[in-house]
PDB file of C-alpha atoms in Angstrom:
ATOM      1  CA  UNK A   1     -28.859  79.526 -31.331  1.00 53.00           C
ATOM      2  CA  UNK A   2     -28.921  83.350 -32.190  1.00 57.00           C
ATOM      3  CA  UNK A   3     -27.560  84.402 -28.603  1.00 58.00           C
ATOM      4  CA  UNK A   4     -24.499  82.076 -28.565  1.00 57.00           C
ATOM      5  CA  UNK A   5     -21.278  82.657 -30.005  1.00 54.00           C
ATOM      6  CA  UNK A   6     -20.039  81.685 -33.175  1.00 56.00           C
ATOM      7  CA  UNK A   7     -16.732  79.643 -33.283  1.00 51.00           C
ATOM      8  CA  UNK A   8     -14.594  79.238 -35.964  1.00 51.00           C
ATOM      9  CA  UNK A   9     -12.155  76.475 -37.412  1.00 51.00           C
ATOM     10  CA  UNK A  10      -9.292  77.740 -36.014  1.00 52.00           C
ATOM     11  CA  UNK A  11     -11.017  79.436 -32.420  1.00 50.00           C
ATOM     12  CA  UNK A  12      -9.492  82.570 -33.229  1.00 52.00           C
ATOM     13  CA  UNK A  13      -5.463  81.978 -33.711  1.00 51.00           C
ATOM     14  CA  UNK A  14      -4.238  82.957 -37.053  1.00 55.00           C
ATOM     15  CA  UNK A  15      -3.701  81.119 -40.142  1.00 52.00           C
ATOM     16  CA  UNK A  16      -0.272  81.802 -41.483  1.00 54.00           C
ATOM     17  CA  UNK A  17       2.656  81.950 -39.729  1.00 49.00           C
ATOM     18  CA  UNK A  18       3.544  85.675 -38.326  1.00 54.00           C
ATOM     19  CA  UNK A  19       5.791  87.858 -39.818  1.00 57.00           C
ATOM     20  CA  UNK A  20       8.359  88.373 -37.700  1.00 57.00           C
ATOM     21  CA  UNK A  21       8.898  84.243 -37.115  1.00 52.00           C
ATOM     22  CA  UNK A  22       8.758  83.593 -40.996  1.00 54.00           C
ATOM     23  CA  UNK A  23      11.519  86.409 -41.747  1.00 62.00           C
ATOM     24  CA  UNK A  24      13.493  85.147 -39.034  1.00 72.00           C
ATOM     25  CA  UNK A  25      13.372  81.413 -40.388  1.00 70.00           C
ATOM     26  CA  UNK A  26      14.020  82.602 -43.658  1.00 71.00           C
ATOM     27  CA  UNK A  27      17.098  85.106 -42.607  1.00 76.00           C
ATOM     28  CA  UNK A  28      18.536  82.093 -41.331  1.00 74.00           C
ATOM     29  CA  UNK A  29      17.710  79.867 -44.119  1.00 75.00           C
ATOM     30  CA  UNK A  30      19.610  81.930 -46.194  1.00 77.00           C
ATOM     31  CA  UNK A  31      22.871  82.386 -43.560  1.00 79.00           C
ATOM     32  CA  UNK A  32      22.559  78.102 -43.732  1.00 78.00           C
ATOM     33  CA  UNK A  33      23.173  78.625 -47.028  1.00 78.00           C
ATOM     34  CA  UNK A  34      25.337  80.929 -47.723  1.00 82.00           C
ATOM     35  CA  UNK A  35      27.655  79.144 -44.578  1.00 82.00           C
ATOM     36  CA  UNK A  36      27.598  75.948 -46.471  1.00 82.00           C
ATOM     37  CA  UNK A  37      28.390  77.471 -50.002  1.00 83.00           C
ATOM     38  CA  UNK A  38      31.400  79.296 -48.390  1.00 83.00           C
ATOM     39  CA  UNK A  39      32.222  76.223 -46.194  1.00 80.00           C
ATOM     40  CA  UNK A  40      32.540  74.341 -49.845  1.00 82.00           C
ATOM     41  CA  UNK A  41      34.516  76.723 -51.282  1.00 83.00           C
ATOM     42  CA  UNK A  42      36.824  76.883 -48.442  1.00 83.00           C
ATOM     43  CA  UNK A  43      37.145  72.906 -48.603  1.00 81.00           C
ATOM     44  CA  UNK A  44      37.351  73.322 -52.699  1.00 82.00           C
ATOM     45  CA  UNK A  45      40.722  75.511 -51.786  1.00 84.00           C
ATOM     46  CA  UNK A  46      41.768  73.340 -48.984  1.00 80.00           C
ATOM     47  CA  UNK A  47      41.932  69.825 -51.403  1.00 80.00           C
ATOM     48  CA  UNK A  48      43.328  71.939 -54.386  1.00 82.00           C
ATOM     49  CA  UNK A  49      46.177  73.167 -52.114  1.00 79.00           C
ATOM     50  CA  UNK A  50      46.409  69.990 -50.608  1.00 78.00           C
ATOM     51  CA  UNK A  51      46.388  68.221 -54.062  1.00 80.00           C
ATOM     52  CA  UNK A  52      50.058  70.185 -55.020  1.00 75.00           C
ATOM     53  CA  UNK A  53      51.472  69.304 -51.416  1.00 77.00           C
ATOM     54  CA  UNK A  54      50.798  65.700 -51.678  1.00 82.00           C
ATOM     55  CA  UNK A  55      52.028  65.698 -55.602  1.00 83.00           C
ATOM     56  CA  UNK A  56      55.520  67.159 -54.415  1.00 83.00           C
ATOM     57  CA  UNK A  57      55.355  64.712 -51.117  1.00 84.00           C
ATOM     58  CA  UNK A  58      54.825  61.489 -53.660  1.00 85.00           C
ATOM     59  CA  UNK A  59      57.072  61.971 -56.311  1.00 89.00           C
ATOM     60  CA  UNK A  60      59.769  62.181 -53.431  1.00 89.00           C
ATOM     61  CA  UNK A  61      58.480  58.955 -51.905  1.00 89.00           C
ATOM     62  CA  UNK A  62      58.781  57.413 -55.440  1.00 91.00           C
ATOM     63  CA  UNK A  63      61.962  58.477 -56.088  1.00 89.00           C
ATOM     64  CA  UNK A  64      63.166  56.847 -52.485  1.00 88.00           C
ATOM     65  CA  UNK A  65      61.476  53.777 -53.669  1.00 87.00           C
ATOM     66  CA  UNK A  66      63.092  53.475 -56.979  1.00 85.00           C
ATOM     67  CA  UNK A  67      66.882  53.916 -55.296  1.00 79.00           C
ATOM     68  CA  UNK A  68      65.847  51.434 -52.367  1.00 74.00           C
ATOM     69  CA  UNK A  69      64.692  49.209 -54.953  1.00 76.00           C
ATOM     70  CA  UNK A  70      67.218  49.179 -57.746  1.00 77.00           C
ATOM     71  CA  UNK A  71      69.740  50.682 -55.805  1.00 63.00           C
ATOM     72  CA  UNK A  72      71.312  51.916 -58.944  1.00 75.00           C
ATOM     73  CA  UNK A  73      73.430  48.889 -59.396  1.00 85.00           C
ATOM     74  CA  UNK A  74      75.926  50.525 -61.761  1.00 84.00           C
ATOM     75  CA  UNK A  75      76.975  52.974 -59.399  1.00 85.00           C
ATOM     76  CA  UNK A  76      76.782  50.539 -56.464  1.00 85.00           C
ATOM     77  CA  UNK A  77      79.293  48.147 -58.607  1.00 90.00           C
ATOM     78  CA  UNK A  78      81.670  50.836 -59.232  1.00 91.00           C
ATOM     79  CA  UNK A  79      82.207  51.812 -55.658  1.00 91.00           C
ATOM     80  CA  UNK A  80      82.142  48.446 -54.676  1.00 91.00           C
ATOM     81  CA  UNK A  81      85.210  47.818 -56.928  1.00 94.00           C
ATOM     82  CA  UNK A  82      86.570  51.118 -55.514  1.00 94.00           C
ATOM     83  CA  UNK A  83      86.207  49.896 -51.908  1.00 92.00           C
ATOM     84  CA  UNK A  84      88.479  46.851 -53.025  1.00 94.00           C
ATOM     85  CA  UNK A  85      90.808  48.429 -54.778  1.00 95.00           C
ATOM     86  CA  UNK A  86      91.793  51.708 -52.694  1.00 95.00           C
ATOM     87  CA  UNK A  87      91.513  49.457 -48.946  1.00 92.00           C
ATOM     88  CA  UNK A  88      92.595  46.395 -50.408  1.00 93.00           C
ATOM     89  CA  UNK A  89      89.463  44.566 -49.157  1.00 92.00           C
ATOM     90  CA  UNK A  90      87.663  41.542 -50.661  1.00 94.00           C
ATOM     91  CA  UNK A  91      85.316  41.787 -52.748  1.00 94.00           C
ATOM     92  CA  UNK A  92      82.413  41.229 -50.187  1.00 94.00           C
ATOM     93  CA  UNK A  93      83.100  43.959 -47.973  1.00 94.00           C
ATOM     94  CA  UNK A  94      83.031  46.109 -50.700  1.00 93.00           C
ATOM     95  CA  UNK A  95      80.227  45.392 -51.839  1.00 92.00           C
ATOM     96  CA  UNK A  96      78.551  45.122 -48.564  1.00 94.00           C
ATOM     97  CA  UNK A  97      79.943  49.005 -48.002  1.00 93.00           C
ATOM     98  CA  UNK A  98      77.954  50.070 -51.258  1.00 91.00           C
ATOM     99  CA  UNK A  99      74.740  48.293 -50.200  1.00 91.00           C
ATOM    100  CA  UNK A 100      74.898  49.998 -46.657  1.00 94.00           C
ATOM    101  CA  UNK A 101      75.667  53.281 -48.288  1.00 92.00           C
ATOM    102  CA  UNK A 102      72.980  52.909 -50.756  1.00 88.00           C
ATOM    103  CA  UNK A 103      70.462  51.860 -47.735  1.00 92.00           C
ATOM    104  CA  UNK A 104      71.356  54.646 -45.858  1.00 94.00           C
ATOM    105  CA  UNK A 105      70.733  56.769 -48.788  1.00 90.00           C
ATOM    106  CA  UNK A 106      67.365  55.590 -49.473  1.00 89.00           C
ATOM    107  CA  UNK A 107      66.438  55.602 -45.857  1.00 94.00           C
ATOM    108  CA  UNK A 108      67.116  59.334 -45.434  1.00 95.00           C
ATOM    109  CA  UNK A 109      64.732  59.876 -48.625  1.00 92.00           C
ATOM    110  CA  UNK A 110      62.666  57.784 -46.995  1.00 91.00           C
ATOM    111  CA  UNK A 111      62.314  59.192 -43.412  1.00 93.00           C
ATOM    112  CA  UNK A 112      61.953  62.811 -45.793  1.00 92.00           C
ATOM    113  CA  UNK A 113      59.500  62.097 -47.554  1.00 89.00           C
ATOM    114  CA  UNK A 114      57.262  60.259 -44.152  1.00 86.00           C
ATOM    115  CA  UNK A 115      57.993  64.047 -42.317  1.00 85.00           C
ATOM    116  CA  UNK A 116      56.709  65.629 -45.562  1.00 83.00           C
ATOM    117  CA  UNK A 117      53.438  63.341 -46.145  1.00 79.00           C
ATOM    118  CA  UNK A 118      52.376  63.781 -42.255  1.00 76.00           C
ATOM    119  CA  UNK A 119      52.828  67.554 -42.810  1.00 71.00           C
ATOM    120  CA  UNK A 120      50.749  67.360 -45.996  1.00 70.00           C
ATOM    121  CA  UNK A 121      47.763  65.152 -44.510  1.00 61.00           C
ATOM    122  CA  UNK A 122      46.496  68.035 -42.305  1.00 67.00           C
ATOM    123  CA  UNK A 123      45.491  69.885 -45.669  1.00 66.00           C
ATOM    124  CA  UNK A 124      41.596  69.732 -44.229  1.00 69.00           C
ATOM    125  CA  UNK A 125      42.551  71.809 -40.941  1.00 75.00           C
ATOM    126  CA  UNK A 126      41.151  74.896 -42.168  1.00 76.00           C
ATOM    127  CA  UNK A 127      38.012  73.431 -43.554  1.00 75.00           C
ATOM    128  CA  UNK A 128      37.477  71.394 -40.409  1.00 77.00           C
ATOM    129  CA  UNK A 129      38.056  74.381 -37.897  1.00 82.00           C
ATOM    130  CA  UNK A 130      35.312  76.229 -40.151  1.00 80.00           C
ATOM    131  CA  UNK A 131      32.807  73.798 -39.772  1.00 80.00           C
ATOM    132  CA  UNK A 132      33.306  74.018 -36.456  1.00 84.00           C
ATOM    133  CA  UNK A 133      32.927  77.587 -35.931  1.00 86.00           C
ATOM    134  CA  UNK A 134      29.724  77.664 -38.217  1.00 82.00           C
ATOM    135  CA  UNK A 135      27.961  74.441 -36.309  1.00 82.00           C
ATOM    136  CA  UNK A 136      29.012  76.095 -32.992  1.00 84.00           C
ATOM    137  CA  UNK A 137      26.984  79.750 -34.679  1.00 84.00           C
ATOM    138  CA  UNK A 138      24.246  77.899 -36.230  1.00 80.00           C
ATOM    139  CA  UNK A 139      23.391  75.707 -32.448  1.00 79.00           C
ATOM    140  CA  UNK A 140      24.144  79.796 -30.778  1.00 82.00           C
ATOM    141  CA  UNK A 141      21.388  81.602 -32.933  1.00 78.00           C
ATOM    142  CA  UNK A 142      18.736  78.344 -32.886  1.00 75.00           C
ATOM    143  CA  UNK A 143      19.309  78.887 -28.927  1.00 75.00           C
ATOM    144  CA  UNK A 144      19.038  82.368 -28.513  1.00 74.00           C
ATOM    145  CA  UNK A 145      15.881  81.919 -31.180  1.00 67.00           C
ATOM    146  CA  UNK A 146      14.140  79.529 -28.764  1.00 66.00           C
ATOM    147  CA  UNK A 147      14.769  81.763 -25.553  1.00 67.00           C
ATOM    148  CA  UNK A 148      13.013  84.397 -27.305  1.00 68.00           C
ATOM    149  CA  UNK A 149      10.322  82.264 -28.436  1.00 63.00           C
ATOM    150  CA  UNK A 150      10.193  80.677 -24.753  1.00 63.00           C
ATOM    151  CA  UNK A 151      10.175  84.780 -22.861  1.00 65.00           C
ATOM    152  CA  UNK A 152       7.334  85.958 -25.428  1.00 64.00           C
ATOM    153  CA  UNK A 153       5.323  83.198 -24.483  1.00 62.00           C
ATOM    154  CA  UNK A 154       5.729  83.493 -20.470  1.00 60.00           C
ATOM    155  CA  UNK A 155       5.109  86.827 -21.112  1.00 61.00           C
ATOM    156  CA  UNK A 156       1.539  86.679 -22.815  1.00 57.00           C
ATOM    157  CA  UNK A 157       0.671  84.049 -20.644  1.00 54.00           C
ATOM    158  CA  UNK A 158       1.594  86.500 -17.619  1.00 53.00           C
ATOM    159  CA  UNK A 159      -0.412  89.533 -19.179  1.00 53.00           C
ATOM    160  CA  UNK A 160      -3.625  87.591 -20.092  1.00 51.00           C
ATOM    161  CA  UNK A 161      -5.388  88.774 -16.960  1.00 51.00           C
ATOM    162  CA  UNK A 162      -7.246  85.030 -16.275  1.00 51.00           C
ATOM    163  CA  UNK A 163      -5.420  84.293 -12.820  1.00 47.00           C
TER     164      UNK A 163
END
């Protein structure tokens, strides 16, 4: 009929997205981003630093396991016989002297090296305590997004003038 009013599709509301909502979803596309590219180069660092802690920390743990375990029996001979010969012991105190010594030695690597590998295992702190801080920024501005959202629309609702 020629008096009534003509409806469209889409009863007036717009078809794209507005403006301001699209550059705002795209600003924070990009700060996603560019957080997660600097958030990989920051764990990049982290494992590369890491990588020369943990070389340092192994070769000393190797080198404990190689005395514990051969016990450089040589040496351990000769002051063995030098234990026998200076107190006049037998021969298996002496040698039980050099094994002890040669335990303790290895266990002080040993204990070193355990200090030195815990110390070295935190190597993702810094990459951890980032994430964190860019989670805890990214949940902030999708919040403060959604009160905005939420106060525009009480607001038009308010103003529409159909109470």
């Amino acid at each position: 009929m020629v008096h009534e009013t003509k409806v469209g599709q889409r009863n007036g509301s717009q078809a794209t997205v507005p403006k301001g909502l699209a550059r705002n979803m795209g600003g924070l596309a990009h700060d996603l981003f560019t957080l997660t590219e600097l958030h990989f180069a920051l764990l990049s660092r982290d494992l590369r630093d890491g990588r020369s802690r943990m070389l340092l920390t192994g070769l000393l743990m190797f080198v404990s396991a190689v005395i514990g375990v051969a016990c450089v029996p040589i040496a351990l001979v000769s002051l063995a016989i030098f234990i026998t010969d200076q107190f006049e012991t037998s021969y298996a105190l002496g040698f039980l002297l050099a094994a002890l010594a040669a335990g303790a030695l290895s266990g002080t690597l040993g204990v070193i090296g355990c200090f030195k590998f815990r110390g070295s295992a935190a190597v993702l702190q810094r990459s951890s305590q980032e994430l964190t801080r860019n989670l805890r920024w990214i949940k902030t501005v999708l919040e403060r997004d959604r009160d905005t959202k939420d106060d525009k629309q009480h607001s038009t609702f308010r103003g529409s003038g159909n109470d």
